[in-house]
Amino acid sequence: MCAFQPFALESSIGAKEFVRFTMSLAHASKHVGSRGTCLRSSYVEISRFVRTRHHGITPNRTTICSVRALRCFSSSRELRTAIEPDAKLRRALDEYKATIPKSLSVQEGTSWKKLDDGPEMPNFETSGYLSTRRDVNKKLSFTMLRNRGQSYCIQLVSTSNNGGPAAEAHERLRSLKEWTPVIVRGALRTREPAKSETHLGMKLVANLEVAVEEIIPVNEVSDDIIIKDDTVFGPEQRHLQLRTNKELRDNILFRGRATTVAKGWLTTNGWIEYETPLLFKSTPEGAREFLVPTRQKGLAYALPQSPQQYKQILMASGFIRYCQFARCFRDEDLRADRQPEFTQLDMEAAWCSDTSIMLNVERLLTHLWLQLLRHKLPSVFPRMTYEEAMSSYGSDKPDMRFEAKVCSKRQKKDVSVNHGQIHNITQHLTSDLTGKITPLQDPTIDAFKIRISSDPKITRKFIASFLDSPEGKPYLDNPNGQPGIFIGDLSQPMQGLGPLGYQYVMEGPESLAVDHGDLLVLQARPNAPLSGGSTVLGNLRLALYKAAIAQGLIDPPAPDDWRFVWITDFPLFTPTDDTDPGQGGTAGFASTHHPFTAPKTPEDLDLLLTDPSLAKAAHYDIVLNGVELGGGSRRIHNAAVQEFIFRDVLKMKAERIEDFRHLLDVLRSGCPPHAGIALGWDRLIAVMRGKESVRDVIAFPKSGRGEDGMVKSPNRVTEEQWETYHLKVKE
Ligand code: ASP
């Protein structure tokens, strides 16, 4: 019925009459004020008009929209006057007409790999981007043609020797800029084998070339665009960087392949892909959210910081294994190479324990490494508790490559397995010495040693230059005291450790015994349970390794030295600071992971009643070479326990707990136990490609200020646009 109404309307009013009517409305509405008011009054008028012409028929919303569309279309046709193009526009239109491709197919361009083994072809047609050209003389040129994907290139030979269309094509070709996209026709013929197998990083078709008979540019490269081999493009020219930078292209293509391989494994192993909404609601899950205002006054959606709640709801909905390549949004500090929007491979399974998720992830990662990097990973990944990681490495994402191989091959010395681990040496130091290291009362003193050189002079020079550099400055400014630096020197009493005192030298940990040229670093910290992601000494340890590698004092880890480790037994809660929105409770701490993570054991659950700060979580992070690839947990699947944690442990306000009512209702409907994980897909791909920054594996990344320089977002919107959402920018 609705679909026919516009036609009924048009025929009974008469199109001309209707157009006249709507035009006069449009004219009148110009004087009414804002666009919204004017449209509204137009609708009212149309509706009144229609009602008087059609007794008893009240147009519904569809009718009104159709009337509006018809009004715009008809009035613009009546008012239209033909455009008279000037010479420039005429030329542009004609040139465009000539370049409209007639016979391009998606398959073409994939077959260049096979060209070299194939026969000569008198009528050959291909396409791609022009590359470098060498003009031998006026009559002969050699031009390289890149295939569409810039993986291969072939030599084009053009000559004006025989006149006719080939000579015309020769002249045309010489007038075109590098990177012009062209269709080439000619004879594919044998050439003298090319001296090089590659050209500008592309494979060169070595045994065949194209004698050009016709060349059709399908677009032009504007004169103001300069594309040279070494051009570094700004973010606004990301498309040119993507087109011309082989490494970046390879990263993006690798990413696509990795996603396909992962999806293959997931499908084979019974993980089904689900989609969950991007327009979600604001809930205090932990990260700062992006809000999406709606036209309903005071109401907003929030973009999901992860599909956590929906995937748990899917588990309560009777699905068993969920996965999704999910877009997630967090309005967080972007300095640490984070993106405000990013991709996670999100997984969740019902009737499942934490260890089962960990095993599945190990199998998936092993598959990815084998398929994409041809590297066999160990079948079981090592596990380490948070406590162990923080106390031995000063980080909850320890880089295990630095513990076994810290000694340069050039030094030809034995490698000590404990090298680089942090040890608590407080008990071996006198209070007199401790007082010199730190202003803290009752501190903890940690230390590690690192073999920089077998020559104390070199080690001394290294550490002095490090501490003088901007990287070293924060460690000198530490209010808990500067690092204590000692250098092993066999020519000195007590190997150069005399200032640490007799007691330390006699009783200190065996694994910190120094050799000639070893660097021993001490650092004080408050005597309190370890929390957060790293300690000052942990950061200093990593910074020193990096600096020593950069100076060639320590060999860099091999590119295929992949050290995975699971970190488990995180504290369920972490003290809050001002930067962390947490769950907004008043307990002074927030969930370390998110508030849906279950306590690890029944004893940990009991601790929630007495001392929640001691409770451990059923939370696991997967770490590779010092990078956290992802994390997950077993969830609280019981509504009463979940509500108890919100209300009594985190001490959230009642109205914020109500934001989670949907989840509590779902949990009390017989939700089975479930667990899951999310792998940061950008980060995982960056690590696989040996890239430090996720920006190198994202086609259109945002800058450190959260801006996309290509499209220039975020952009300013008008007052009227804000008004649509009942919002106003505060001056
Ligand atoms: N939603 C979590 C996150 O984004 C992952 C998980 O617990 O599965 O970190």
XYZ file of C-alpha atoms and ligand atoms in Angstrom:
740
model
C 0.000 0.000 0.000
C 2.705 2.457 1.034
C 4.744 1.858 -2.062
C 1.881 2.923 -4.338
C 0.950 6.102 -2.562
C 3.371 8.450 -4.339
C 2.009 7.412 -7.719
C -1.554 7.858 -6.617
C -0.636 11.262 -5.333
C 1.126 12.365 -8.503
C -1.614 11.244 -10.860
C -4.453 12.760 -8.906
C -2.838 16.166 -8.309
C -1.160 16.320 -11.663
C 2.616 16.548 -11.819
C 2.787 20.156 -13.051
C 0.345 21.376 -10.485
C 2.251 19.524 -7.799
C 5.579 20.979 -8.891
C 4.145 24.481 -8.899
C 2.790 23.902 -5.443
C 6.036 22.533 -4.038
C 8.064 25.303 -5.683
C 5.968 27.925 -4.025
C 6.419 26.057 -0.768
C 10.177 25.983 -1.259
C 10.149 29.683 -1.969
C 8.036 30.448 1.044
C 10.121 28.279 3.271
C 13.272 30.280 2.481
C 11.913 32.931 4.754
C 10.915 30.675 7.572
C 14.270 30.313 9.285
C 16.369 27.243 9.905
C 16.290 24.352 7.480
C 14.648 22.076 10.000
C 11.791 24.503 10.662
C 11.328 25.127 6.959
C 11.130 21.445 6.114
C 8.777 20.808 8.962
C 6.440 23.574 7.839
C 6.668 22.275 4.267
C 5.584 18.843 5.429
C 2.699 20.307 7.317
C 1.574 22.269 4.262
C 1.957 19.304 1.931
C 0.136 17.112 4.321
C -2.706 19.627 4.623
C -2.843 20.047 0.849
C -2.904 16.329 0.256
C -5.554 15.809 2.873
C -7.844 18.366 1.308
C -7.397 16.788 -2.164
C -7.749 13.215 -0.922
C -10.627 13.003 1.427
C -9.883 10.658 4.272
C -6.311 9.803 3.249
C -3.656 10.925 5.695
C -0.204 10.477 4.230
C 2.164 8.519 6.393
C 5.927 9.038 6.737
C 6.743 7.155 3.527
C 4.370 9.333 1.569
C 5.895 12.476 2.983
C 9.430 11.393 2.147
C 8.395 10.480 -1.375
C 6.681 13.811 -1.788
C 9.831 15.561 -0.682
C 12.028 13.597 -3.099
C 9.613 14.215 -5.937
C 9.489 17.903 -5.129
C 13.277 18.296 -5.264
C 13.655 16.246 -8.417
C 10.841 17.906 -10.336
C 11.706 21.446 -9.339
C 15.363 21.007 -10.261
C 14.369 19.673 -13.702
C 12.137 22.677 -14.329
C 14.795 25.149 -13.269
C 17.728 23.496 -14.993
C 19.620 25.383 -17.691
C 22.226 23.607 -19.798
C 25.864 24.073 -18.743
C 28.083 25.529 -21.448
C 31.548 24.086 -20.753
C 34.515 26.359 -21.324
C 37.460 25.014 -23.327
C 39.218 23.582 -20.276
C 36.168 21.717 -19.040
C 35.371 20.518 -22.585
C 38.884 19.083 -22.877
C 38.677 17.392 -19.476
C 35.310 15.831 -20.390
C 36.602 14.618 -23.761
C 39.766 13.206 -22.229
C 37.725 11.406 -19.633
C 35.452 9.924 -22.318
C 38.493 8.551 -24.128
C 39.756 6.872 -20.956
C 36.552 5.104 -19.936
C 37.808 1.533 -19.913
C 35.857 -0.893 -22.035
C 37.667 -4.155 -21.696
C 39.325 -4.288 -18.307
C 38.735 -7.358 -16.208
C 39.543 -8.158 -12.622
C 41.514 -11.237 -13.608
C 44.008 -9.429 -15.799
C 47.262 -8.578 -14.136
C 47.346 -11.670 -11.981
C 48.967 -13.712 -14.709
C 52.291 -11.913 -15.129
C 53.972 -14.584 -13.079
C 53.335 -17.000 -15.916
C 54.325 -14.630 -18.733
C 57.968 -15.603 -18.777
C 57.228 -19.272 -19.350
C 54.594 -18.601 -21.988
C 54.738 -18.096 -25.754
C 55.128 -14.922 -27.768
C 51.791 -13.276 -28.600
C 51.374 -10.950 -31.599
C 48.180 -9.393 -30.200
C 48.911 -8.802 -26.581
C 47.067 -6.383 -24.319
C 47.946 -5.521 -20.783
C 47.644 -2.667 -18.315
C 49.435 -1.138 -15.371
C 51.373 1.940 -14.282
C 54.210 3.415 -16.297
C 57.556 3.188 -14.534
C 60.932 4.625 -15.535
C 61.682 5.412 -19.192
C 64.996 5.440 -21.048
C 65.033 7.356 -24.320
C 67.805 5.814 -26.399
C 67.317 8.412 -29.105
C 64.410 10.295 -30.641
C 63.138 7.147 -32.277
C 63.584 4.515 -29.606
C 62.512 4.311 -25.951
C 62.420 1.609 -23.302
C 59.784 2.075 -20.627
C 59.098 -0.203 -17.705
C 55.483 -1.066 -17.061
C 54.455 -2.064 -13.536
C 51.642 -4.582 -13.263
C 48.537 -3.429 -11.438
C 49.739 -4.703 -8.074
C 53.337 -3.512 -8.565
C 54.806 -6.932 -7.995
C 56.041 -7.447 -11.577
C 57.227 -5.260 -14.406
C 57.867 -5.738 -18.084
C 59.812 -3.741 -20.633
C 57.907 -1.775 -23.281
C 59.779 -0.949 -26.451
C 58.427 1.922 -28.510
C 59.781 3.200 -31.763
C 58.786 5.608 -34.469
C 60.774 3.747 -37.114
C 57.886 2.298 -39.077
C 55.518 5.252 -38.800
C 51.753 4.633 -38.408
C 49.979 3.893 -35.096
C 53.140 2.513 -33.445
C 54.945 5.811 -34.070
C 51.940 7.654 -32.673
C 52.004 5.421 -29.593
C 55.727 6.086 -29.231
C 55.148 9.844 -29.133
C 52.225 9.422 -26.758
C 54.217 7.243 -24.415
C 57.020 9.784 -24.259
C 54.577 12.482 -23.266
C 53.210 10.549 -20.262
C 54.422 10.900 -16.702
C 55.674 8.039 -14.568
C 52.819 6.360 -12.668
C 50.305 7.127 -15.443
C 47.871 4.188 -15.540
C 47.746 2.832 -19.093
C 46.406 0.089 -21.325
C 49.086 -1.165 -23.682
C 48.581 -3.123 -26.885
C 51.345 -4.610 -28.965
C 53.371 -7.729 -29.650
C 54.706 -9.803 -26.808
C 58.061 -10.985 -28.111
C 61.284 -12.550 -26.935
C 63.938 -10.182 -25.639
C 67.566 -10.536 -24.856
C 67.421 -11.910 -21.255
C 67.419 -9.077 -18.726
C 70.612 -8.626 -16.714
C 68.728 -8.106 -13.490
C 65.864 -10.176 -12.108
C 64.241 -7.189 -10.462
C 63.463 -3.567 -11.150
C 62.760 -1.173 -8.271
C 61.896 -4.080 -6.016
C 59.529 -5.682 -8.541
C 60.153 -8.988 -10.355
C 61.138 -8.304 -13.944
C 59.693 -10.373 -16.762
C 63.128 -11.364 -17.990
C 62.646 -13.067 -21.356
C 59.796 -11.172 -22.984
C 58.997 -7.564 -23.808
C 56.135 -5.667 -25.435
C 56.651 -3.891 -28.766
C 54.141 -1.090 -28.297
C 51.526 -0.487 -30.971
C 48.942 1.402 -28.991
C 48.925 3.074 -25.619
C 45.807 4.357 -23.886
C 46.233 6.367 -20.693
C 43.204 5.701 -18.489
C 43.938 8.697 -16.296
C 46.571 11.322 -15.768
C 48.941 12.137 -12.928
C 48.477 15.841 -12.270
C 51.531 18.002 -12.762
C 51.644 19.106 -9.142
C 52.075 15.523 -7.941
C 55.704 14.454 -7.724
C 56.335 10.774 -7.188
C 59.990 9.815 -6.912
C 61.527 6.633 -5.552
C 62.641 8.315 -2.367
C 59.671 10.637 -1.861
C 58.390 10.480 1.695
C 54.713 11.312 1.526
C 52.859 13.144 4.241
C 49.742 11.644 5.821
C 47.550 13.559 3.360
C 49.143 11.503 0.573
C 48.794 8.143 2.257
C 47.425 6.707 -1.021
C 50.732 7.470 -2.749
C 52.689 6.003 0.116
C 50.537 2.894 -0.061
C 50.990 2.715 -3.808
C 54.732 3.258 -3.912
C 56.227 1.968 -0.651
C 56.852 -1.721 -1.147
C 57.387 -2.519 2.504
C 54.152 -0.836 3.521
C 52.258 -2.565 0.711
C 53.692 -5.915 1.755
C 52.614 -5.289 5.341
C 49.059 -4.484 4.304
C 48.885 -7.488 1.962
C 50.364 -9.721 4.670
C 47.680 -8.513 7.047
C 44.968 -9.546 4.608
C 46.526 -12.983 4.197
C 46.914 -13.407 7.950
C 43.227 -12.621 8.473
C 42.294 -15.222 5.860
C 44.561 -17.856 7.418
C 43.180 -17.131 10.895
C 39.596 -17.342 9.648
C 40.426 -20.673 8.009
C 41.743 -22.092 11.271
C 38.833 -20.712 13.269
C 36.269 -22.181 10.885
C 37.968 -25.574 10.839
C 37.996 -25.630 14.607
C 34.357 -24.753 15.129
C 34.654 -21.030 15.916
C 31.749 -19.237 14.282
C 31.978 -15.585 13.321
C 29.260 -13.322 14.749
C 28.657 -9.609 14.290
C 27.794 -7.427 17.240
C 26.526 -3.828 17.182
C 28.849 -0.854 16.898
C 26.226 1.465 18.327
C 26.361 0.255 21.903
C 25.641 2.022 25.193
C 27.817 3.768 27.714
C 28.883 1.402 30.501
C 31.805 1.769 32.924
C 33.764 -1.189 31.553
C 37.151 0.423 32.110
C 38.315 2.505 29.149
C 37.178 5.989 28.151
C 34.454 5.685 25.519
C 33.508 7.578 22.390
C 29.935 8.778 22.619
C 27.629 9.055 19.617
C 24.884 11.598 20.306
C 21.459 10.874 18.912
C 18.674 13.197 17.784
C 16.708 12.145 20.838
C 17.500 14.792 23.392
C 20.009 13.641 26.025
C 20.453 10.150 24.575
C 23.720 8.788 23.219
C 25.167 5.540 22.026
C 28.734 4.605 22.926
C 31.086 2.888 20.506
C 32.183 -0.451 21.984
C 35.574 -0.534 23.704
C 35.297 -4.235 22.891
C 32.364 -6.564 22.154
C 32.854 -8.007 25.655
C 29.269 -7.732 26.871
C 27.682 -8.835 23.610
C 29.934 -11.883 23.374
C 29.025 -12.874 26.912
C 25.361 -12.402 26.005
C 25.916 -14.699 23.011
C 27.253 -17.346 25.410
C 24.101 -16.958 27.503
C 22.117 -17.229 24.274
C 23.191 -20.816 23.833
C 26.017 -20.347 21.323
C 29.198 -22.176 22.082
C 32.186 -20.743 20.244
C 32.186 -17.123 19.109
C 34.796 -15.204 17.181
C 34.869 -11.848 15.470
C 37.412 -9.541 13.868
C 36.000 -6.691 15.879
C 36.519 -2.966 15.552
C 36.997 -1.455 19.005
C 37.120 2.168 20.090
C 38.874 3.671 23.106
C 39.317 7.363 23.729
C 42.653 6.873 25.445
C 46.062 8.456 25.654
C 47.524 7.761 22.215
C 51.190 8.327 22.910
C 52.087 4.704 23.409
C 51.493 3.817 19.754
C 47.818 3.185 20.370
C 45.001 3.884 17.968
C 41.595 5.239 19.017
C 40.057 2.553 16.800
C 41.674 -0.809 16.392
C 40.937 -4.411 15.495
C 40.781 -7.370 17.820
C 40.402 -11.024 17.046
C 37.803 -11.545 19.727
C 36.969 -15.052 20.977
C 34.653 -16.505 23.608
C 33.573 -20.039 24.431
C 30.827 -21.364 26.668
C 31.168 -24.438 28.884
C 34.839 -23.675 28.891
C 37.699 -23.004 31.305
C 40.556 -20.533 31.054
C 43.140 -23.204 30.227
C 41.091 -24.406 27.282
C 41.114 -20.888 25.795
C 44.871 -20.708 26.284
C 45.379 -24.023 24.485
C 43.211 -22.901 21.568
C 45.148 -19.659 21.233
C 48.439 -21.558 21.278
C 47.178 -23.746 18.436
C 45.935 -20.766 16.451
C 49.208 -18.852 16.837
C 51.243 -21.944 15.979
C 49.166 -22.309 12.813
C 49.646 -18.641 11.867
C 53.398 -18.780 12.409
C 53.719 -21.948 10.382
C 51.525 -20.825 7.495
C 52.713 -17.243 7.235
C 56.297 -17.277 8.545
C 57.200 -20.924 7.932
C 58.283 -21.085 11.558
C 57.472 -23.898 13.948
C 56.617 -22.697 17.429
C 56.877 -24.946 20.513
C 53.648 -26.850 21.067
C 53.216 -25.492 24.599
C 54.003 -21.908 25.574
C 55.685 -21.197 28.940
C 53.601 -19.649 31.707
C 54.638 -17.198 34.381
C 52.687 -15.518 37.146
C 52.301 -11.745 37.235
C 54.253 -11.687 40.512
C 57.170 -13.545 38.934
C 57.156 -11.389 35.799
C 57.125 -8.150 37.763
C 59.748 -9.188 40.285
C 62.143 -10.872 37.820
C 61.685 -8.633 34.776
C 60.051 -5.505 36.176
C 57.318 -5.874 33.574
C 54.052 -7.740 33.078
C 55.133 -8.249 29.458
C 58.687 -9.527 29.803
C 60.873 -9.758 26.748
C 62.260 -13.234 27.205
C 64.788 -12.812 24.411
C 67.032 -10.789 26.654
C 67.402 -13.278 29.421
C 69.242 -16.091 27.650
C 71.381 -14.316 25.127
C 72.710 -11.123 26.479
C 76.304 -11.719 25.630
C 77.661 -10.720 22.253
C 78.931 -13.533 20.095
C 81.904 -11.315 19.492
C 82.788 -11.566 23.174
C 82.935 -15.370 22.825
C 81.924 -15.888 26.434
C 79.555 -18.322 28.031
C 75.982 -17.252 28.191
C 74.477 -17.164 31.643
C 70.788 -18.044 31.745
C 70.057 -15.793 34.685
C 71.641 -12.811 33.099
C 69.377 -9.830 33.120
C 66.854 -11.062 35.694
C 65.992 -8.727 38.526
C 66.623 -9.779 42.134
C 65.539 -8.281 45.407
C 68.764 -7.554 47.325
C 67.322 -5.464 50.146
C 68.280 -7.922 52.858
C 71.925 -7.934 51.753
C 72.443 -4.190 52.066
C 73.202 -2.170 55.175
C 70.762 0.556 56.140
C 73.618 3.016 55.811
C 74.052 2.122 52.147
C 70.307 2.032 51.527
C 70.048 5.564 52.906
C 72.531 6.694 50.264
C 70.486 5.126 47.454
C 67.039 6.384 48.321
C 65.126 8.864 50.476
C 62.419 6.199 51.023
C 61.955 4.770 54.503
C 61.899 0.979 54.473
C 62.459 0.616 50.712
C 62.861 -2.449 48.541
C 66.107 -2.496 46.563
C 66.186 -4.504 43.340
C 69.170 -5.133 41.086
C 70.120 -6.793 37.815
C 73.322 -7.220 35.927
C 73.948 -7.026 32.218
C 77.081 -7.854 30.276
C 77.810 -4.814 28.180
C 81.469 -5.497 27.488
C 84.444 -7.364 28.865
C 86.220 -4.044 29.287
C 85.111 -1.935 32.284
C 86.167 1.240 30.466
C 83.746 0.586 27.622
C 80.950 -0.252 30.064
C 81.647 2.952 32.034
C 81.534 5.045 28.874
C 78.313 3.349 27.767
C 76.408 3.948 30.992
C 77.669 7.538 31.327
C 76.492 8.398 27.821
C 73.158 6.650 28.414
C 72.436 8.586 31.596
C 73.405 11.826 29.865
C 70.996 11.149 27.002
C 67.274 12.086 26.960
C 66.454 8.370 27.394
C 68.436 8.308 30.632
C 67.041 11.511 32.110
C 63.817 10.154 33.665
C 65.856 7.643 35.676
C 67.981 10.411 37.164
C 64.842 12.362 38.058
C 63.214 9.454 39.929
C 61.981 10.786 43.316
C 62.654 7.365 44.843
C 66.357 7.760 44.089
C 68.660 7.488 41.105
C 69.862 4.077 39.930
C 72.971 2.778 41.689
C 75.584 1.897 39.047
C 78.448 -0.550 39.631
C 80.872 -1.965 37.092
C 82.631 -5.294 37.524
C 86.387 -4.741 37.606
C 88.646 -7.610 38.580
C 91.537 -5.255 39.181
C 89.619 -3.597 42.040
C 89.019 -4.957 45.552
C 85.826 -7.037 45.668
C 85.513 -6.897 41.848
C 84.598 -3.227 42.013
C 81.610 -3.878 44.292
C 83.361 -2.631 47.450
C 80.936 0.263 47.977
C 78.113 -2.268 48.347
C 79.761 -3.548 51.507
C 81.274 -6.783 52.687
C 77.913 -8.268 53.618
C 76.569 -7.906 50.077
C 79.714 -9.267 48.445
C 79.687 -12.328 50.707
C 75.943 -13.011 50.808
C 74.479 -11.377 47.701
C 72.787 -13.572 45.100
C 75.138 -15.805 43.161
C 73.456 -14.852 39.891
C 74.434 -11.206 40.384
C 78.148 -11.978 40.765
C 79.928 -9.712 38.291
C 82.571 -10.438 35.728
C 85.065 -7.967 34.309
C 83.042 -5.264 32.480
C 79.579 -6.349 33.751
C 77.152 -3.612 34.660
C 75.229 -3.969 37.941
C 72.260 -1.641 38.376
C 70.386 -1.079 41.659
C 67.110 0.739 42.117
C 64.956 1.507 45.147
C 61.156 1.342 45.148
C 58.503 1.570 47.860
C 58.087 -1.630 49.820
C 54.569 -2.431 48.590
C 52.949 -5.173 46.498
C 53.887 -4.835 42.839
C 51.139 -3.351 40.696
C 50.694 -1.823 37.270
C 52.502 -2.771 34.084
C 56.150 -2.182 34.941
C 58.669 -0.990 37.524
C 61.248 1.733 37.017
C 64.040 -0.854 37.057
C 62.143 -2.981 34.526
C 61.950 -0.001 32.160
C 65.612 0.861 32.736
C 66.612 -2.729 32.024
C 64.863 -2.652 28.647
C 66.206 0.791 27.787
C 69.767 -0.359 28.527
C 69.391 -3.442 26.341
C 68.074 -1.310 23.507
C 70.883 1.236 23.841
C 73.549 -1.486 24.028
C 72.099 -3.162 20.925
C 71.982 0.170 19.093
C 75.660 0.704 19.904
C 76.597 -2.792 18.769
C 77.690 -3.859 22.254
C 75.081 -6.616 22.392
C 73.912 -8.608 19.394
C 70.301 -7.887 18.464
C 67.910 -10.800 18.884
C 67.523 -12.895 15.734
C 64.403 -11.924 13.729
C 62.959 -15.416 14.182
C 63.594 -15.551 17.932
C 59.935 -15.730 18.965
C 59.511 -15.951 22.748
C 55.909 -16.407 23.762
C 54.917 -16.454 27.389
C 51.560 -16.498 29.182
C 51.287 -14.205 32.159
C 48.698 -15.417 34.682
C 47.464 -14.722 38.196
C 47.104 -10.981 37.799
C 45.715 -9.132 40.796
C 41.953 -8.882 40.295
C 42.084 -5.177 41.198
C 44.601 -2.370 40.690
C 44.753 0.902 42.651
C 43.193 3.678 40.559
C 44.890 6.865 39.516
C 43.451 10.009 37.936
C 44.196 8.890 34.386
C 42.238 5.671 34.610
C 38.429 5.959 34.421
C 38.080 2.406 35.786
C 34.538 1.578 36.800
C 34.033 4.880 38.587
C 33.625 3.156 41.969
C 34.778 4.637 45.267
C 36.819 1.660 46.478
C 40.155 3.233 45.457
C 40.822 0.460 42.987
C 39.441 -0.754 39.670
C 39.341 -4.079 37.876
C 42.779 -4.828 36.449
C 41.253 -6.358 33.316
C 37.548 -5.607 33.318
C 34.834 -6.069 35.928
C 33.582 -9.339 34.375
C 36.796 -11.252 35.135
C 36.325 -14.019 37.683
C 38.428 -14.493 40.821
C 40.911 -17.295 40.111
C 40.093 -19.714 42.966
C 37.424 -20.124 45.678
C 39.992 -18.647 48.103
C 40.307 -15.579 45.892
C 36.533 -15.221 45.975
C 36.646 -15.323 49.793
C 39.323 -12.623 49.770
C 36.781 -10.252 48.243
C 35.103 -10.159 51.647
C 38.278 -9.471 53.595
C 41.055 -7.986 51.424
C 40.192 -7.680 47.706
C 43.650 -6.262 46.956
C 45.089 -9.742 47.508
C 42.643 -11.566 45.231
C 44.058 -13.068 42.046
C 42.169 -13.072 38.761
C 41.459 -15.868 36.284
C 43.082 -13.527 33.777
C 45.804 -14.378 31.269
C 47.817 -12.258 28.868
C 49.727 -13.629 25.918
C 53.061 -11.855 25.518
C 55.531 -12.120 22.667
C 59.016 -10.581 22.760
C 57.933 -7.965 25.273
C 54.690 -7.099 23.496
C 51.270 -7.892 24.938
C 49.415 -9.523 22.058
C 46.182 -9.962 23.922
C 44.445 -10.908 27.091
C 41.370 -12.615 28.369
C 39.811 -14.300 31.335
C 37.265 -16.684 32.729
C 34.129 -14.638 33.407
C 31.849 -14.308 36.362
C 28.825 -16.230 35.088
C 26.718 -15.736 38.184
C 24.550 -12.621 38.503
C 24.690 -12.391 42.318
C 28.500 -12.505 42.355
C 28.742 -10.020 39.500
C 26.406 -7.598 41.266
C 28.262 -8.093 44.568
C 31.531 -7.088 42.863
C 29.959 -4.007 41.289
C 28.231 -2.888 44.466
C 30.255 -4.055 47.480
C 33.763 -4.510 46.140
C 34.155 -1.805 43.487
C 31.584 0.361 45.284
C 29.983 1.610 42.105
C 27.061 4.019 42.218
C 23.639 2.414 41.927
C 22.857 4.142 38.629
C 26.117 2.922 37.066
C 25.296 -0.622 38.160
C 21.953 -0.174 36.408
C 23.909 0.418 33.165
C 24.867 -3.264 33.431
C 21.344 -4.469 34.232
C 21.061 -6.174 30.823
C 24.129 -8.283 31.646
C 22.949 -9.135 35.153
C 19.585 -10.225 33.722
C 21.347 -12.372 31.166
C 23.574 -14.020 33.780
C 20.624 -14.961 35.970
C 18.905 -16.737 33.115
C 21.028 -19.885 33.338
C 24.178 -18.618 31.647
C 26.835 -21.374 31.388
C 30.446 -20.823 32.543
C 32.444 -19.134 29.822
C 35.857 -17.695 29.078
C 37.480 -15.796 26.252
C 40.254 -13.654 24.960
C 40.959 -10.889 22.481
C 44.134 -10.656 20.420
C 45.109 -7.174 19.286
C 45.205 -7.815 15.560
C 47.130 -4.658 14.591
C 49.772 -5.384 17.210
C 50.024 -9.063 16.274
C 50.585 -8.244 12.613
C 53.129 -5.536 13.508
C 55.126 -8.027 15.585
C 54.962 -10.681 12.873
C 56.317 -8.123 10.397
C 59.029 -6.960 12.819
C 57.487 -3.488 13.066
C 57.598 -1.353 16.179
C 54.530 0.680 15.294
C 51.017 -0.517 14.499
C 50.798 2.383 12.016
C 52.976 0.349 9.663
C 50.337 -2.340 9.324
C 47.182 -0.190 9.159
C 46.152 1.251 5.802
C 44.742 4.437 7.280
C 46.139 4.905 10.784
C 45.451 7.855 13.030
C 48.270 10.103 14.213
C 49.404 10.489 17.811
C 46.722 13.181 18.104
C 44.033 10.829 16.874
C 43.802 12.518 13.480
C 43.555 11.001 10.040
C 45.636 13.368 7.923
C 44.391 11.798 4.708
C 40.704 12.653 5.083
C 41.384 15.249 7.775
C 39.268 13.853 10.534
C 38.015 14.714 13.036
C 36.571 17.858 11.418
C 34.589 20.791 12.656
C 30.840 20.542 12.332
C 28.426 23.420 12.084
C 26.283 24.830 14.828
C 23.236 23.492 12.966
C 24.709 19.997 13.012
C 25.296 20.220 16.754
C 21.772 21.536 17.185
C 20.418 18.403 15.527
C 21.720 16.592 18.591
C 20.557 19.288 21.021
C 24.215 20.194 21.613
C 26.157 23.437 21.605
C 29.917 24.023 21.662
C 30.976 25.704 24.893
C 32.960 28.889 24.232
N 37.309 -7.651 26.081
C 38.655 -7.883 26.555
C 39.571 -6.778 26.077
O 39.240 -6.074 25.136
C 39.187 -9.181 26.109
C 38.521 -10.321 26.770
O 38.460 -10.351 27.999
O 38.108 -11.238 26.073
O 40.656 -6.652 26.588
